[in-house]
mmCIF file of C-alpha atoms in Angstrom:
data_model
loop_
_atom_site.group_PDB
_atom_site.id
_atom_site.type_symbol
_atom_site.label_atom_id
_atom_site.label_comp_id
_atom_site.label_asym_id
_atom_site.label_seq_id
_atom_site.Cartn_x
_atom_site.Cartn_y
_atom_site.Cartn_z
ATOM 1 C CA MET A 1 165.684 251.732 170.366
ATOM 2 C CA THR A 2 166.068 249.787 167.135
ATOM 3 C CA ARG A 3 166.538 251.629 163.873
ATOM 4 C CA GLY A 4 163.127 252.697 162.608
ATOM 5 C CA GLY A 5 161.474 250.277 165.002
ATOM 6 C CA TYR A 6 160.879 252.229 168.214
ATOM 7 C CA GLY A 7 161.822 249.113 170.214
ATOM 8 C CA SER A 8 158.560 248.758 172.140
ATOM 9 C CA PRO A 9 154.901 249.744 171.657
ATOM 10 C CA SER A 10 155.219 252.297 174.454
ATOM 11 C CA ALA A 11 158.196 253.945 172.722
ATOM 12 C CA LEU A 12 156.271 254.043 169.460
ATOM 13 C CA GLU A 13 153.230 255.513 171.187
ATOM 14 C CA THR A 14 155.419 258.155 172.835
ATOM 15 C CA ALA A 15 156.837 259.104 169.442
ATOM 16 C CA MET A 16 153.441 259.351 167.757
ATOM 17 C CA ALA A 17 151.493 261.076 170.538
ATOM 18 C CA PRO A 18 152.766 264.657 169.959
ATOM 19 C CA LEU A 19 152.286 264.293 166.209
ATOM 20 C CA VAL A 20 148.674 263.180 166.727
ATOM 21 C CA ALA A 21 148.017 266.004 169.192
ATOM 22 C CA ALA A 22 149.412 268.526 166.703
ATOM 23 C CA ALA A 23 147.455 266.938 163.818
ATOM 24 C CA ASP A 24 150.781 266.618 161.975
ATOM 25 C CA ALA A 25 149.710 264.302 159.163
ATOM 26 C CA GLY A 26 153.005 264.691 157.320
ATOM 27 C CA GLY A 27 155.041 263.825 160.378
ATOM 28 C CA LEU A 28 152.887 260.800 161.165
ATOM 29 C CA ALA A 29 153.032 259.577 157.584
ATOM 30 C CA ALA A 30 156.822 259.854 157.573
ATOM 31 C CA LEU A 31 157.162 258.081 160.907
ATOM 32 C CA VAL A 32 154.895 255.201 159.891
ATOM 33 C CA ALA A 33 156.636 254.882 156.516
ATOM 34 C CA SER A 34 159.969 254.468 158.328
ATOM 35 C CA LEU A 35 158.723 251.449 160.273
ATOM 36 C CA PRO A 36 159.125 247.792 159.320
ATOM 37 C CA HIS A 37 155.817 246.288 158.199
ATOM 38 C CA SER A 38 155.308 244.418 161.480
ATOM 39 C CA ARG A 39 155.648 247.669 163.431
ATOM 40 C CA ARG A 40 153.234 249.433 161.104
ATOM 41 C CA ARG A 41 150.529 247.069 162.345
ATOM 42 C CA THR A 42 151.449 248.051 165.895
ATOM 43 C CA ALA A 43 151.275 251.732 164.929
ATOM 44 C CA ALA A 44 147.825 251.232 163.382
ATOM 45 C CA ALA A 45 146.553 249.530 166.546
ATOM 46 C CA LEU A 46 147.945 252.285 168.774
ATOM 47 C CA LEU A 47 146.361 254.951 166.606
ATOM 48 C CA ALA A 48 142.978 253.208 166.432
ATOM 49 C CA GLU A 49 142.700 252.171 170.072
ATOM 50 C CA ARG A 50 144.650 254.765 172.078
ATOM 51 C CA LEU A 51 145.778 257.908 170.305
ATOM 52 C CA LEU A 52 142.996 258.886 167.897
ATOM 53 C CA PRO A 53 140.128 258.140 170.329
ATOM 54 C CA GLY A 54 141.634 260.512 172.902
ATOM 55 C CA VAL A 55 142.703 263.454 170.771
ATOM 56 C CA ASP A 56 140.512 266.572 170.582
ATOM 57 C CA GLU A 57 137.855 266.621 167.878
ATOM 58 C CA GLU A 58 139.465 269.247 165.670
ATOM 59 C CA ALA A 59 142.791 267.381 165.591
ATOM 60 C CA PHE A 60 141.005 264.123 164.761
ATOM 61 C CA TRP A 61 139.238 265.612 161.749
ATOM 62 C CA ARG A 62 142.299 267.520 160.541
ATOM 63 C CA LEU A 63 144.264 264.268 160.512
ATOM 64 C CA PHE A 64 141.378 262.441 158.854
ATOM 65 C CA GLU A 65 141.073 264.978 156.063
ATOM 66 C CA ALA A 66 144.812 265.374 155.479
ATOM 67 C CA TRP A 67 145.991 261.775 155.811
ATOM 68 C CA VAL A 68 143.234 259.303 154.921
ATOM 69 C CA PRO A 69 142.785 260.428 151.283
ATOM 70 C CA GLN A 70 146.503 259.757 150.738
ATOM 71 C CA GLY A 71 145.991 256.054 151.457
ATOM 72 C CA VAL A 72 142.353 255.160 151.913
ATOM 73 C CA LYS A 73 142.886 251.397 151.724
ATOM 74 C CA ALA A 74 145.586 251.431 154.411
ATOM 75 C CA LEU A 75 144.239 254.155 156.701
ATOM 76 C CA LEU A 76 140.441 254.208 156.600
ATOM 77 C CA GLY A 77 139.976 251.147 158.811
ATOM 78 C CA THR A 78 142.256 252.615 161.487
ATOM 79 C CA PHE A 79 140.345 255.873 161.592
ATOM 80 C CA LEU A 80 136.960 254.147 161.542
ATOM 81 C CA LYS A 81 137.865 252.010 164.562
ATOM 82 C CA ALA A 82 138.806 255.180 166.389
ATOM 83 C CA ALA A 83 135.671 256.953 165.139
ATOM 84 C CA ALA A 84 133.439 254.194 166.540
ATOM 85 C CA LEU A 85 135.138 254.502 169.944
ATOM 86 C CA ARG A 86 134.787 258.273 169.846
ATOM 87 C CA TYR A 87 131.112 258.012 168.880
ATOM 88 C CA ARG A 88 130.364 255.623 171.744
ATOM 89 C CA ALA A 89 132.057 258.065 174.119
ATOM 90 C CA GLY A 90 130.023 260.991 172.786
ATOM 91 C CA ARG A 91 133.076 262.556 171.130
ATOM 92 C CA LEU A 92 132.111 262.319 167.464
ATOM 93 C CA SER A 93 129.101 263.660 165.586
ATOM 94 C CA LEU A 94 127.802 261.759 162.581
ATOM 95 C CA ALA A 95 126.472 265.060 161.283
ATOM 96 C CA ASP A 96 130.012 266.443 160.859
ATOM 97 C CA GLY A 97 130.393 267.839 157.366
ATOM 98 C CA ARG A 98 133.932 266.489 157.016
ATOM 99 C CA LEU A 99 132.694 262.922 157.269
ATOM 100 C CA HIS A 100 130.010 263.546 154.675
ATOM 101 C CA ARG A 101 132.444 265.337 152.366
ATOM 102 C CA PHE A 102 134.765 262.316 152.505
ATOM 103 C CA ALA A 103 131.886 259.988 151.618
ATOM 104 C CA ARG A 104 130.791 262.247 148.779
ATOM 105 C CA GLU A 105 134.151 263.196 147.253
ATOM 106 C CA VAL A 106 136.666 260.477 148.178
ATOM 107 C CA ALA A 107 135.028 257.209 149.218
ATOM 108 C CA GLY A 108 134.359 254.453 146.722
ATOM 109 C CA SER A 109 131.754 251.728 147.063
ATOM 110 C CA VAL A 110 133.931 249.515 149.269
ATOM 111 C CA ASP A 111 134.824 252.485 151.475
ATOM 112 C CA LYS A 112 131.150 253.336 151.968
ATOM 113 C CA GLN A 113 130.464 249.754 153.017
ATOM 114 C CA LYS A 114 133.323 250.024 155.519
ATOM 115 C CA LEU A 115 131.851 253.258 156.904
ATOM 116 C CA LEU A 116 128.505 251.578 157.530
ATOM 117 C CA ALA A 117 130.013 248.355 158.890
ATOM 118 C CA ALA A 118 132.235 250.212 161.361
ATOM 119 C CA LEU A 119 129.800 252.833 162.633
ATOM 120 C CA MET A 120 126.278 251.416 162.300
ATOM 121 C CA PRO A 121 126.704 248.843 165.124
ATOM 122 C CA ALA A 122 127.422 251.716 167.524
ATOM 123 C CA VAL A 123 124.339 253.745 166.556
ATOM 124 C CA ARG A 124 121.318 253.781 168.862
ATOM 125 C CA SER A 125 119.097 256.486 167.351
ATOM 126 C CA GLY A 126 117.084 256.763 164.185
ATOM 127 C CA ASP A 127 118.482 260.189 163.339
ATOM 128 C CA ASP A 128 122.089 258.986 163.460
ATOM 129 C CA ALA A 129 121.179 255.838 161.542
ATOM 130 C CA LEU A 130 119.785 257.982 158.725
ATOM 131 C CA ARG A 131 122.894 260.176 158.801
ATOM 132 C CA LEU A 132 124.963 257.054 158.182
ATOM 133 C CA LEU A 133 122.605 255.928 155.451
ATOM 134 C CA ALA A 134 123.197 259.278 153.735
ATOM 135 C CA LEU A 135 126.912 258.445 153.585
ATOM 136 C CA ALA A 136 126.039 255.488 151.338
ATOM 137 C CA GLU A 137 124.508 257.624 148.599
ATOM 138 C CA GLY A 138 125.532 256.130 145.271
ATOM 139 C CA LEU A 139 126.190 252.688 146.710
ATOM 140 C CA PRO A 140 124.192 250.081 144.756
ATOM 141 C CA LEU A 141 121.288 248.555 146.631
ATOM 142 C CA ALA A 142 122.644 244.999 146.760
ATOM 143 C CA PRO A 143 125.875 245.752 148.679
ATOM 144 C CA LEU A 144 124.062 248.339 150.785
ATOM 145 C CA ALA A 145 121.423 245.812 151.837
ATOM 146 C CA ARG A 146 124.038 243.125 152.551
ATOM 147 C CA THR A 147 126.048 245.490 154.728
ATOM 148 C CA LEU A 148 123.011 246.602 156.719
ATOM 149 C CA MET A 149 121.819 243.022 157.226
ATOM 150 C CA ARG A 150 125.260 241.994 158.470
ATOM 151 C CA CYS A 151 125.126 244.784 161.058
ATOM 152 C CA GLY A 152 121.885 243.249 162.301
ATOM 153 C CA THR A 153 120.869 246.016 164.727
ATOM 154 C CA PRO A 154 117.494 247.794 164.908
ATOM 155 C CA PRO A 155 118.979 251.015 163.446
ATOM 156 C CA ALA A 156 120.528 249.001 160.593
ATOM 157 C CA TYR A 157 117.211 247.308 159.872
ATOM 158 C CA PHE A 158 115.461 250.688 159.998
ATOM 159 C CA CYS A 159 117.875 251.908 157.302
ATOM 160 C CA LEU A 160 117.333 248.716 155.327
ATOM 161 C CA LEU A 161 113.594 249.325 155.192
ATOM 162 C CA ARG A 162 114.143 252.955 154.187
ATOM 163 C CA ALA A 163 116.588 251.931 151.446
ATOM 164 C CA LEU A 164 114.219 249.310 150.049
ATOM 165 C CA GLN A 165 111.446 251.919 150.018
ATOM 166 C CA SER A 166 113.383 254.786 148.471
ATOM 167 C CA ARG A 167 115.036 252.697 145.775
ATOM 168 C CA ASP A 168 111.862 250.876 144.699
ATOM 169 C CA ALA A 169 113.404 247.464 145.240
ATOM 170 C CA PRO A 170 111.892 244.853 142.863
ATOM 171 C CA PRO A 171 110.129 241.799 144.312
ATOM 172 C CA GLN A 172 113.066 239.473 143.626
ATOM 173 C CA THR A 173 115.395 241.745 145.615
ATOM 174 C CA LEU A 174 112.910 241.987 148.474
ATOM 175 C CA ARG A 175 112.508 238.222 148.579
ATOM 176 C CA ALA A 176 116.281 237.719 148.487
ATOM 177 C CA CYS A 177 116.637 240.061 151.465
ATOM 178 C CA CYS A 178 114.015 238.127 153.389
ATOM 179 C CA LEU A 179 115.740 234.809 152.694
ATOM 180 C CA MET A 180 119.102 236.235 153.782
ATOM 181 C CA LEU A 181 117.544 237.490 157.002
ATOM 182 C CA MET A 182 115.969 234.120 157.681
ATOM 183 C CA LYS A 183 119.286 232.393 157.024
ATOM 184 C CA GLU A 184 120.872 234.605 159.690
ATOM 185 C CA GLY A 185 118.513 232.883 162.106
ATOM 186 C CA SER A 186 118.069 235.305 165.005
ATOM 187 C CA ARG A 187 114.648 236.330 166.285
ATOM 188 C CA LEU A 188 115.390 239.917 165.288
ATOM 189 C CA ALA A 189 116.319 238.896 161.741
ATOM 190 C CA PHE A 190 113.182 236.743 161.423
ATOM 191 C CA ASN A 191 111.077 239.660 162.652
ATOM 192 C CA MET A 192 112.697 241.916 160.054
ATOM 193 C CA ALA A 193 111.995 239.381 157.307
ATOM 194 C CA SER A 194 108.365 239.318 158.417
ATOM 195 C CA ILE A 195 108.223 243.127 158.355
ATOM 196 C CA VAL A 196 109.686 243.339 154.837
ATOM 197 C CA ALA A 197 107.325 240.653 153.555
ATOM 198 C CA ALA A 198 104.253 242.293 155.083
ATOM 199 C CA TYR A 199 105.207 245.860 154.184
ATOM 200 C CA PHE A 200 105.833 245.085 150.518
ATOM 201 C CA GLY A 201 103.116 242.449 150.151
ATOM 202 C CA LEU A 202 105.367 239.536 149.248
ATOM 203 C CA ASP A 203 104.058 236.044 148.674
ATOM 204 C CA ALA A 204 104.404 233.562 151.514
ATOM 205 C CA LEU A 205 107.959 232.854 152.610
ATOM 206 C CA PRO A 206 109.223 229.357 153.519
ATOM 207 C CA GLY A 207 109.204 229.709 157.276
ATOM 208 C CA THR A 208 107.229 230.274 160.443
ATOM 209 C CA PHE A 209 107.208 233.762 161.932
ATOM 210 C CA SER A 210 106.302 234.765 165.465
ATOM 211 C CA LEU A 211 105.724 238.364 164.342
ATOM 212 C CA ALA A 212 102.543 238.896 162.333
ATOM 213 C CA LEU A 213 101.584 242.491 161.585
ATOM 214 C CA PRO A 214 97.970 243.298 160.708
ATOM 215 C CA PRO A 215 97.567 245.809 157.863
ATOM 216 C CA TYR A 216 96.591 248.679 160.156
ATOM 217 C CA GLU A 217 99.993 248.478 161.913
ATOM 218 C CA LEU A 218 102.087 248.744 158.769
ATOM 219 C CA SER A 219 101.756 252.530 158.668
ATOM 220 C CA ARG A 220 103.485 252.693 162.057
ATOM 221 C CA LEU A 221 106.683 251.507 160.375
ATOM 222 C CA ASP A 222 106.852 254.870 158.616
ATOM 223 C CA ALA A 223 105.862 256.969 161.632
ATOM 224 C CA SER A 224 109.212 257.076 163.443
ATOM 225 C CA TYR A 225 112.245 255.040 164.349
ATOM 226 C CA GLU A 226 110.782 254.455 167.802
ATOM 227 C CA GLN A 227 107.599 252.951 166.334
ATOM 228 C CA PHE A 228 109.621 250.790 163.954
ATOM 229 C CA GLU A 229 111.837 249.517 166.767
ATOM 230 C CA LYS A 230 108.855 248.753 168.972
ATOM 231 C CA LEU A 231 107.342 246.532 166.260
ATOM 232 C CA LEU A 232 110.682 244.938 165.395
ATOM 233 C CA LEU A 233 111.353 243.945 169.009
ATOM 234 C CA ARG A 234 107.870 242.579 169.587
ATOM 235 C CA VAL A 235 107.963 239.006 170.874
#
């Protein structure tokens, strides 16, 4: 074993595993700090892909709360990769108060964008999409909208519509969102641009849309996530 290097990824994983299981944030921080920079990248990958996804929920959140605030820029991405894997496996709740406390008390604007970008693509329900949207409270509309459009999933578009509604987006912002969606080019993005234009009564956009919603269907966009998704996915 090389000094401070833990010779191989398996040796490094073996050294970190009991510290992760014990939620020993101080021990993990000291171990990682002792590594050369190239091995720190290996440690981050092992934590994100192997160790943090498999640890019990209480240990995961204890490590998150104790360690991430000490170095948000360096650590948040690692924990979010693990969180997405845990969520997909049914081992993480987006309603957990510790996640929302971090967003409220620690996270800055860039961190909130990272939260959405990492977790929104994994979400498949309207309720969890809105829980993620709540994490972005205080994030200005422009970066929020850009992040949601980059995710490009039905739950992300559902949150985009809700954000544009709740924040009284001006016509120029609405039109800019539509043009960004059209530039993305997918059928789903074009359908979302059509929905935004119809819902907010925008002037004609420079494009041809396969989705055309009559006025009586617009109220269904507010009825539920399931109704929104059904209209969004209409061919």
